[in-house]
């Protein structure tokens, strides 16, 4: 946190992020209210229209009915079961994609030769719409969890790989020279120069990857699942229950937002000593 | 003592940045290198810093051959090049205990006029303060040789003058040998015991001036003025093709950059 601090005590005192958060608060709450105004208004209007009998709300159920359905799903434990299944898949796919993406991104970013070897292939693979892999994954890995996790991992992999490789390739040569002047060894150079330099880009890439993971879990669960929020979507369609579909969509939105928030929360300590991207996340 | 012997550097694209340059800098001496753009000043400093390898010739610091970065050599670049993290000034002190580090860092920061700023992030410092921090970082390890590539060129005149004073007082503490590249002749005369004018295409020494003035040197003194003018004239000649080395002093103006 500081120019010189070798002591944790001074680093705690001088963390400027706190001040920034404080000054951002009033604007933030206004923004929140403004952001909620439109959906709340539309929902209330629709509720009133259906309640007055001007529309029957069969295709687009009023908020009260969606709420009731959500409550029912939650009470019966169905919601938790489906959410857990979805979360487990996203977590497994995210872990796999993030680890492999980081590793390959690091290799390709650190060595020009490896980049020339790997990058064209990976770029070509990236051009394939990932859903196109689904039949192949099912043939290879079966209809159950493995193929779903693999699909999510593919979605997570690319942004992480690209982010890490680009960040490594873009490190300022001048900063590396300072490390050389101080005769840092390989490990010290990575710890003190490389990692701090790529950390913000890496975390941003992880967030993007997580977002894609949530997109891909829906596709994965469309391809024949007996549980999961994606299954709830398909089930709602087959039963002709738009309220269940909307309940599942809301659950997706909440889960995605929570997972993203969790990722930001967990990685914030890493960034607190990082200059550029503090307060940006 | 820093001794450079017939040093040449040809870059991969065929540019001859330095040709058979020889130069000796005594212990505790301050030498300024001036010269037109592209005459190999940065190349020379990078070779001495061990950041690049020579095509021919040698660099020795106290009879130790230099071909990689050395703990005895501190470098101050044109830009501060601070890390966006903590421990910038303590960067070269990893082998010491936290207690020792803290003492040295606090002292170094005081010497560059940054006491009380130790808890700041680099981006919370002004350009001049960042460069002060970079100077503290280079000096805190007490290198025997300090090389500087236009360290003050991005700063305003007031900040520059105050950093000159700080640098000289730091130099007075442990008397490191200093080699400074600058485009500012007054800066060269203010700081250096000897001023070396370099010549481009290929880079080599054009003319050397001893600085007889006693410190502290004031710009208004007549000796200061005379020496500055001599150097400017030499610079001007160094950039004219076909001239023999050390051409007689003329009246040309200082349009050399
Ligand atoms: N990495 C490099 N590759 C190829 N040529 C280079 C490289 N670095 C410098 N040169 C060339 O070598 C010559 C000397 O460059 P150098 O940077 O040492 O000059 P300089 O005296 O520091 O100039 P300035 O005063 O503009 O900083 C120039 O012609 C330059 O174009
Ligand atoms: Mg230069």
XYZ file of C-alpha atoms and ligand atoms in Angstrom:
570
model
C 0.000 0.000 0.000
C 2.849 2.259 0.379
C 5.998 3.430 -1.086
C 8.149 2.005 1.579
C 6.049 0.139 4.057
C 7.688 -3.001 5.197
C 5.317 -3.210 8.121
C 1.771 -4.428 7.990
C 0.664 -1.883 10.537
C 1.363 1.072 8.292
C -0.251 -0.714 5.394
C -3.465 -1.060 7.330
C -3.536 2.579 8.289
C -2.828 3.821 4.825
C -5.302 1.875 2.823
C -6.969 4.568 0.793
C -9.741 2.367 -0.548
C -11.865 3.094 2.525
C -12.000 6.789 1.802
C -12.940 6.171 -1.779
C -15.791 3.858 -0.846
C -17.142 6.438 1.562
C -17.198 9.204 -0.935
C -18.858 6.967 -3.484
C -21.795 6.063 -1.258
C -24.400 8.801 -1.698
C -24.165 8.672 -5.469
C -24.395 4.931 -5.343
C -27.655 4.777 -3.361
C -29.324 7.307 -5.671
C -28.189 5.180 -8.580
C -29.659 2.114 -6.952
C -33.039 3.703 -6.456
C -33.083 5.088 -9.975
C -32.062 1.721 -11.375
C -34.880 -0.042 -9.564
C -37.528 2.490 -10.471
C -38.296 1.258 -13.966
C -38.611 -2.489 -13.330
C -40.617 -1.883 -10.153
C -42.959 0.475 -11.982
C -43.478 -1.941 -14.870
C -44.048 -4.828 -12.472
C -46.568 -2.842 -10.447
C -48.357 -1.767 -13.606
C -48.578 -5.319 -14.884
C -49.801 -6.514 -11.506
C -52.553 -3.884 -11.625
C -53.528 -4.738 -15.202
C -53.914 -8.435 -14.424
C -55.642 -7.731 -11.112
C -58.156 -5.476 -12.887
C -58.895 -8.277 -15.329
C -57.630 -6.384 -18.374
C -55.307 -9.297 -19.158
C -55.306 -12.836 -17.884
C -51.510 -13.083 -17.280
C -51.338 -16.630 -18.520
C -48.274 -16.102 -20.745
C -46.749 -13.405 -18.581
C -47.762 -14.048 -14.992
C -47.969 -11.045 -12.669
C -45.171 -10.568 -10.134
C -47.322 -11.865 -7.295
C -47.760 -15.206 -9.012
C -44.045 -15.482 -9.819
C -43.313 -14.633 -6.209
C -45.716 -17.289 -5.015
C -44.137 -19.853 -7.313
C -40.663 -18.922 -6.090
C -41.832 -19.219 -2.522
C -43.424 -22.584 -3.219
C -40.216 -23.829 -4.900
C -38.158 -22.572 -2.013
C -40.457 -24.042 0.652
C -40.516 -27.472 -0.912
C -36.703 -27.489 -1.145
C -36.858 -27.818 -4.913
C -35.232 -24.437 -5.478
C -32.289 -25.217 -3.224
C -31.823 -28.583 -4.895
C -31.826 -27.124 -8.399
C -29.667 -24.163 -7.428
C -27.153 -26.458 -5.765
C -26.924 -28.638 -8.869
C -26.361 -25.613 -11.076
C -23.841 -24.067 -8.720
C -21.913 -27.283 -8.452
C -21.616 -27.489 -12.238
C -20.582 -23.874 -12.594
C -18.057 -24.234 -9.793
C -16.517 -27.377 -11.273
C -16.463 -25.989 -14.810
C -15.147 -22.637 -13.615
C -12.374 -24.237 -11.588
C -11.330 -26.417 -14.491
C -11.530 -23.664 -17.106
C -9.814 -21.107 -14.886
C -6.930 -23.406 -13.963
C -6.286 -24.591 -17.504
C -6.837 -21.115 -18.950
C -4.447 -19.546 -16.462
C -1.820 -22.215 -17.024
C -1.934 -22.091 -20.816
C -2.213 -18.297 -20.778
C 0.871 -18.117 -18.568
C 2.819 -20.452 -20.824
C 1.847 -18.621 -23.975
C 2.436 -15.218 -22.406
C 5.823 -16.148 -21.004
C 7.364 -17.743 -24.062
C 7.239 -16.423 -27.581
C 7.844 -19.893 -28.972
C 4.950 -21.409 -27.035
C 2.729 -18.548 -28.069
C 3.473 -19.189 -31.719
C 2.834 -22.870 -31.221
C -0.399 -22.650 -29.267
C -2.065 -19.388 -30.001
C -3.204 -19.946 -33.610
C -4.829 -23.253 -32.678
C -6.568 -21.796 -29.660
C -7.734 -18.782 -31.616
C -9.184 -21.097 -34.251
C -10.949 -23.152 -31.586
C -12.284 -19.960 -30.064
C -13.986 -19.115 -33.338
C -16.183 -22.195 -32.961
C -19.455 -21.391 -31.206
C -19.004 -23.342 -28.027
C -22.469 -24.860 -28.100
C -21.350 -26.685 -31.237
C -19.211 -28.867 -29.003
C -22.231 -30.244 -27.197
C -22.893 -33.314 -29.393
C -19.224 -34.234 -29.329
C -18.958 -33.821 -25.573
C -22.031 -36.006 -25.137
C -20.513 -38.705 -27.335
C -17.198 -38.551 -25.540
C -18.234 -37.915 -21.984
C -21.800 -39.162 -21.797
C -24.989 -37.349 -21.067
C -24.278 -36.812 -17.373
C -22.147 -34.382 -15.416
C -18.814 -34.702 -17.203
C -20.022 -33.334 -20.521
C -21.795 -30.429 -18.798
C -18.775 -29.488 -16.754
C -16.615 -29.734 -19.871
C -18.858 -27.346 -21.785
C -18.803 -24.793 -18.968
C -15.035 -25.170 -18.682
C -14.675 -24.376 -22.387
C -16.690 -21.209 -21.892
C -14.592 -20.144 -18.918
C -11.297 -21.127 -20.515
C -11.117 -18.645 -23.365
C -11.478 -15.309 -21.587
C -9.095 -16.469 -18.870
C -6.525 -17.727 -21.366
C -6.731 -14.572 -23.469
C -6.662 -12.266 -20.462
C -3.617 -13.862 -18.873
C -1.670 -14.163 -22.131
C -2.387 -10.580 -23.141
C -1.527 -9.227 -19.693
C 1.777 -11.088 -19.665
C 2.672 -9.982 -23.160
C 1.797 -6.404 -22.260
C 3.975 -6.073 -19.158
C 6.078 -2.945 -19.324
C 9.640 -3.899 -20.238
C 10.867 -0.923 -18.250
C 9.519 -2.314 -15.019
C 11.155 -5.648 -15.712
C 14.453 -3.826 -16.197
C 14.159 -2.394 -12.707
C 13.783 -5.948 -11.450
C 16.908 -6.904 -13.361
C 18.861 -3.969 -11.964
C 18.014 -5.260 -8.511
C 19.039 -8.732 -9.646
C 15.802 -10.439 -8.782
C 15.785 -14.179 -9.322
C 13.146 -15.877 -11.405
C 10.772 -16.480 -8.517
C 11.244 -13.046 -7.008
C 10.698 -11.456 -10.398
C 7.408 -13.304 -10.774
C 6.275 -12.502 -7.257
C 7.305 -8.874 -7.150
C 7.013 -7.756 -10.748
C 5.007 -10.090 -12.945
C 2.164 -11.063 -10.634
C 1.340 -7.557 -9.444
C 1.399 -6.413 -13.048
C -1.012 -9.025 -14.367
C -3.225 -9.448 -11.329
C -5.939 -6.937 -12.274
C -6.251 -8.310 -15.785
C -6.334 -11.838 -14.439
C -9.129 -11.078 -11.993
C -11.113 -9.300 -14.687
C -10.658 -12.328 -16.923
C -11.866 -14.603 -14.126
C -14.996 -12.498 -13.725
C -15.692 -12.603 -17.426
C -15.116 -16.351 -17.324
C -17.525 -16.773 -14.437
C -20.178 -14.821 -16.307
C -19.737 -17.060 -19.319
C -19.846 -20.078 -17.029
C -23.363 -19.045 -15.997
C -24.346 -18.663 -19.636
C -22.994 -22.063 -20.528
C -24.567 -23.855 -17.600
C -27.963 -23.037 -19.074
C -26.983 -24.606 -22.393
C -25.481 -27.564 -20.559
C -28.648 -28.128 -18.567
C -30.789 -27.874 -21.674
C -29.032 -30.952 -22.977
C -30.865 -33.314 -20.747
C -30.615 -32.742 -17.038
C -32.883 -33.977 -14.296
C -31.986 -31.170 -11.951
C -30.580 -27.678 -12.051
C -32.089 -24.278 -12.765
C -31.756 -24.932 -16.493
C -33.826 -28.038 -16.035
C -36.408 -25.936 -14.253
C -36.583 -23.741 -17.368
C -37.173 -26.681 -19.694
C -39.607 -28.226 -17.245
C -41.574 -24.997 -17.019
C -41.820 -24.877 -20.777
C -43.041 -28.465 -21.037
C -45.585 -27.993 -18.284
C -46.711 -24.701 -19.798
C -45.772 -22.883 -16.591
C -44.267 -19.468 -17.460
C -44.242 -18.611 -13.757
C -41.754 -21.443 -13.124
C -39.625 -20.293 -16.064
C -39.540 -16.749 -14.749
C -38.844 -17.973 -11.230
C -35.863 -19.926 -12.576
C -34.642 -16.891 -14.523
C -34.799 -14.775 -11.391
C -32.924 -17.450 -9.482
C -30.269 -17.460 -12.205
C -29.890 -13.713 -12.028
C -29.550 -13.751 -8.253
C -27.077 -16.650 -8.267
C -24.950 -15.085 -10.996
C -24.824 -11.787 -9.190
C -23.999 -13.460 -5.879
C -21.249 -15.584 -7.413
C -19.728 -12.530 -9.059
C -19.934 -10.615 -5.810
C -18.318 -13.509 -3.985
C -15.458 -13.603 -6.503
C -14.894 -9.872 -6.105
C -15.067 -10.181 -2.321
C -12.661 -13.097 -2.162
C -10.132 -11.459 -4.476
C -10.337 -7.968 -3.038
C -7.483 -8.516 -0.579
C -5.260 -9.360 -3.530
C -6.085 -6.072 -5.154
C -5.880 -3.876 -2.128
C -2.140 -3.524 -2.649
C -2.569 -3.114 -6.338
C -2.624 0.359 -7.701
C -4.590 0.643 -10.889
C -7.713 -1.340 -10.534
C -8.733 -0.623 -7.003
C -12.293 0.715 -6.854
C -12.835 -0.283 -10.397
C -14.363 -3.632 -9.566
C 37.085 3.245 -10.388
C 34.991 2.747 -13.473
C 37.007 2.022 -16.566
C 35.565 1.558 -19.989
C 37.884 0.218 -22.619
C 37.264 0.347 -26.377
C 33.582 -0.302 -25.899
C 31.519 -0.884 -29.034
C 27.876 -1.651 -29.488
C 26.274 -2.525 -32.785
C 22.557 -3.247 -32.591
C 20.978 -6.141 -34.424
C 19.724 -3.816 -37.143
C 23.286 -2.688 -37.910
C 23.187 0.669 -36.112
C 26.593 1.380 -34.597
C 25.547 3.089 -31.377
C 29.034 3.149 -29.823
C 32.436 2.712 -31.394
C 35.609 2.079 -29.401
C 34.617 4.360 -26.566
C 37.100 4.578 -23.721
C 36.488 6.433 -20.505
C 37.639 6.360 -16.918
C 35.732 7.733 -13.969
C 37.564 8.006 -10.671
C 36.128 6.995 -7.284
C 33.679 9.558 -6.053
C 33.908 11.538 -9.235
C 30.785 12.969 -10.857
C 30.851 12.867 -14.635
C 28.160 14.240 -16.922
C 27.633 12.974 -20.449
C 26.067 15.390 -22.900
C 25.521 15.015 -26.594
C 22.999 15.177 -29.361
C 20.147 12.762 -29.662
C 21.214 9.303 -30.776
C 24.894 9.556 -29.899
C 24.712 6.472 -27.699
C 24.422 7.903 -24.193
C 21.569 5.639 -23.168
C 23.273 2.716 -24.857
C 26.415 3.349 -22.819
C 24.519 3.542 -19.540
C 22.581 0.368 -20.313
C 25.826 -1.461 -20.966
C 27.280 -0.225 -17.680
C 24.084 -1.232 -15.878
C 24.493 -4.720 -17.303
C 21.106 -4.515 -19.003
C 22.600 -5.053 -22.435
C 25.778 -6.688 -23.725
C 28.574 -4.972 -25.619
C 29.672 -6.057 -29.078
C 33.317 -5.487 -28.163
C 35.366 -3.944 -25.398
C 35.070 -4.108 -21.629
C 33.599 -2.348 -18.642
C 35.283 -2.743 -15.292
C 34.286 -1.461 -11.895
C 37.227 -1.785 -9.514
C 38.724 -4.489 -11.733
C 35.556 -6.471 -11.711
C 34.211 -7.071 -15.173
C 30.631 -5.881 -15.665
C 28.353 -7.834 -17.955
C 25.288 -8.231 -15.836
C 23.522 -6.094 -13.222
C 25.639 -5.668 -10.127
C 24.797 -4.820 -6.539
C 27.493 -2.157 -6.696
C 25.722 -0.234 -9.424
C 22.573 1.784 -8.847
C 20.450 3.029 -11.715
C 18.087 5.972 -11.944
C 16.073 6.072 -15.124
C 14.473 8.998 -16.854
C 11.075 7.920 -15.572
C 10.562 6.915 -11.943
C 9.592 3.341 -12.909
C 8.056 2.719 -9.522
C 6.092 -0.433 -8.957
C 2.438 0.078 -8.199
C 3.035 -1.814 -4.971
C 4.571 -1.267 -1.593
C 8.223 -1.575 -0.759
C 9.550 0.434 -3.644
C 12.347 2.039 -1.722
C 13.129 -1.148 0.164
C 13.237 -3.055 -3.089
C 16.967 -3.726 -3.038
C 17.142 -4.472 0.670
C 15.580 -7.901 0.808
C 18.590 -9.436 2.478
C 18.173 -7.239 5.555
C 15.859 -7.597 8.528
C 12.643 -5.606 8.510
C 14.021 -3.416 11.259
C 17.187 -2.542 9.377
C 15.220 -1.994 6.185
C 12.884 0.426 7.864
C 15.683 2.512 9.278
C 17.497 2.764 5.968
C 14.331 3.528 4.043
C 13.222 6.233 6.460
C 16.634 7.838 6.235
C 16.715 7.685 2.441
C 13.254 9.224 2.191
C 14.253 12.035 4.508
C 17.314 12.707 2.409
C 15.245 13.173 -0.742
C 12.686 15.293 1.063
C 9.994 12.622 1.220
C 9.837 11.973 4.945
C 6.257 11.366 5.945
C 5.349 10.196 2.474
C 6.428 6.635 3.096
C 2.877 5.432 3.507
C 1.701 6.623 0.127
C 1.019 4.760 -3.044
C 3.277 5.737 -5.912
C 0.318 7.100 -7.862
C -0.480 9.445 -5.020
C 2.846 11.194 -5.495
C 3.596 13.970 -7.934
C 6.052 13.372 -10.755
C 8.830 15.050 -8.819
C 8.037 13.057 -5.695
C 8.032 9.837 -7.685
C 11.453 10.637 -9.056
C 12.631 11.422 -5.532
C 11.413 7.995 -4.508
C 13.306 6.460 -7.423
C 16.454 8.262 -6.318
C 15.956 7.033 -2.770
C 15.442 3.512 -4.098
C 18.700 3.623 -6.045
C 20.723 5.157 -3.225
C 19.420 3.187 -0.279
C 21.582 0.208 -1.209
C 24.657 2.461 -1.172
C 25.946 1.527 -4.613
C 29.542 2.418 -5.406
C 28.523 3.611 -8.840
C 25.333 5.466 -9.611
C 24.297 5.887 -13.221
C 21.493 8.233 -14.223
C 19.890 8.712 -17.614
C 18.328 12.177 -17.770
C 16.901 11.720 -14.280
C 15.500 15.221 -13.945
C 14.480 15.992 -17.499
C 10.754 15.626 -16.867
C 10.735 17.996 -13.917
C 10.131 21.696 -13.569
C 13.158 23.945 -12.887
C 12.377 24.456 -9.208
C 11.971 20.778 -8.487
C 15.063 20.075 -10.531
C 17.156 22.558 -8.551
C 15.951 21.111 -5.278
C 16.746 17.601 -6.459
C 20.218 18.735 -7.476
C 20.786 19.821 -3.900
C 19.373 16.575 -2.548
C 21.493 14.530 -4.896
C 24.667 16.370 -3.927
C 23.967 16.009 -0.237
C 23.318 12.296 -0.729
C 26.492 12.026 -2.732
C 28.349 13.721 0.093
C 27.268 10.975 2.489
C 28.947 8.030 0.810
C 30.683 9.584 -2.180
C 29.605 7.136 -4.852
C 30.977 7.505 -8.351
C 28.304 9.078 -10.512
C 27.739 9.069 -14.221
C 24.919 11.290 -15.382
C 23.389 11.777 -18.810
C 21.707 15.109 -19.298
C 20.518 17.440 -22.012
C 20.824 20.377 -19.692
C 24.280 21.944 -19.812
C 23.628 24.003 -16.693
C 22.713 20.830 -14.862
C 25.947 19.250 -16.044
C 27.983 22.212 -14.855
C 26.118 22.377 -11.553
C 26.679 18.747 -10.707
C 29.694 17.342 -12.506
C 33.443 17.441 -11.940
C 33.950 16.574 -15.568
C 31.677 16.992 -18.575
C 32.054 14.736 -21.578
C 30.598 15.774 -24.910
C 29.685 12.827 -27.109
C 29.450 12.712 -30.867
C 26.982 10.669 -32.936
C 27.334 8.285 -35.893
C 28.984 6.341 -34.432
C 28.841 7.310 -30.770
C 32.187 8.270 -29.240
C 33.787 10.906 -27.031
C 34.085 14.282 -28.726
C 35.555 16.534 -26.076
C 36.066 16.530 -22.314
C 35.798 19.510 -19.972
C 37.130 19.606 -16.428
C 34.986 21.657 -14.099
C 37.176 23.822 -11.871
C 34.311 25.577 -10.102
C 33.919 25.120 -6.363
C 30.611 23.911 -4.935
C 27.976 25.134 -4.419
C 27.964 26.462 -7.943
C 25.840 29.460 -8.732
C 24.519 30.027 -12.177
C 25.198 33.709 -12.033
C 28.939 33.334 -11.564
C 31.075 34.229 -14.554
C 33.021 30.958 -14.456
C 29.739 29.052 -14.697
C 28.692 31.075 -17.670
C 31.985 30.652 -19.504
C 32.131 26.895 -19.010
C 28.520 26.499 -20.096
C 29.168 28.436 -23.242
C 32.245 26.387 -24.039
C 30.289 23.184 -23.674
C 27.444 24.445 -25.819
C 29.886 25.392 -28.527
C 31.495 21.992 -28.374
C 28.066 20.362 -28.626
C 27.372 22.384 -31.676
C 30.583 21.259 -33.312
C 29.993 17.656 -32.321
C 26.920 17.623 -34.510
C 28.569 19.049 -37.611
C 29.703 16.274 -39.906
C 33.269 16.209 -41.202
C 34.685 18.315 -38.386
C 37.879 17.140 -36.725
C 37.533 16.226 -33.049
C 37.739 19.066 -30.559
C 37.291 21.815 -33.080
C 38.440 25.247 -31.945
C 35.828 27.112 -29.959
C 33.577 29.195 -32.145
C 30.650 31.444 -31.481
C 27.892 29.117 -32.592
C 24.718 29.064 -30.589
C 23.167 26.236 -28.697
C 20.857 24.818 -31.306
C 22.230 21.335 -30.893
C 19.102 19.481 -29.878
N 17.313 -1.374 -28.980
C 17.826 -0.765 -30.059
N 17.832 -1.383 -31.253
C 18.377 -0.782 -32.338
N 18.907 0.446 -32.331
C 18.914 1.107 -31.183
C 18.364 0.559 -29.979
N 18.506 1.454 -28.993
C 19.106 2.518 -29.538
N 19.360 2.318 -30.842
C 20.043 3.256 -31.760
O 21.332 3.486 -31.251
C 21.668 4.858 -31.364
C 22.006 5.422 -30.001
O 20.809 5.436 -29.233
P 20.778 5.925 -27.726
O 19.415 5.668 -27.195
O 21.898 5.323 -26.992
O 21.001 7.488 -27.912
P 20.975 8.646 -26.828
O 22.287 9.307 -26.895
O 20.558 8.139 -25.517
O 19.877 9.616 -27.435
P 18.835 10.578 -26.661
O 19.611 11.778 -26.266
O 17.823 10.904 -27.702
O 18.284 9.821 -25.519
C 20.504 5.529 -32.037
O 20.792 5.636 -33.413
C 19.367 4.599 -31.815
O 18.455 4.658 -32.881
Mg 18.860 8.456 -24.255
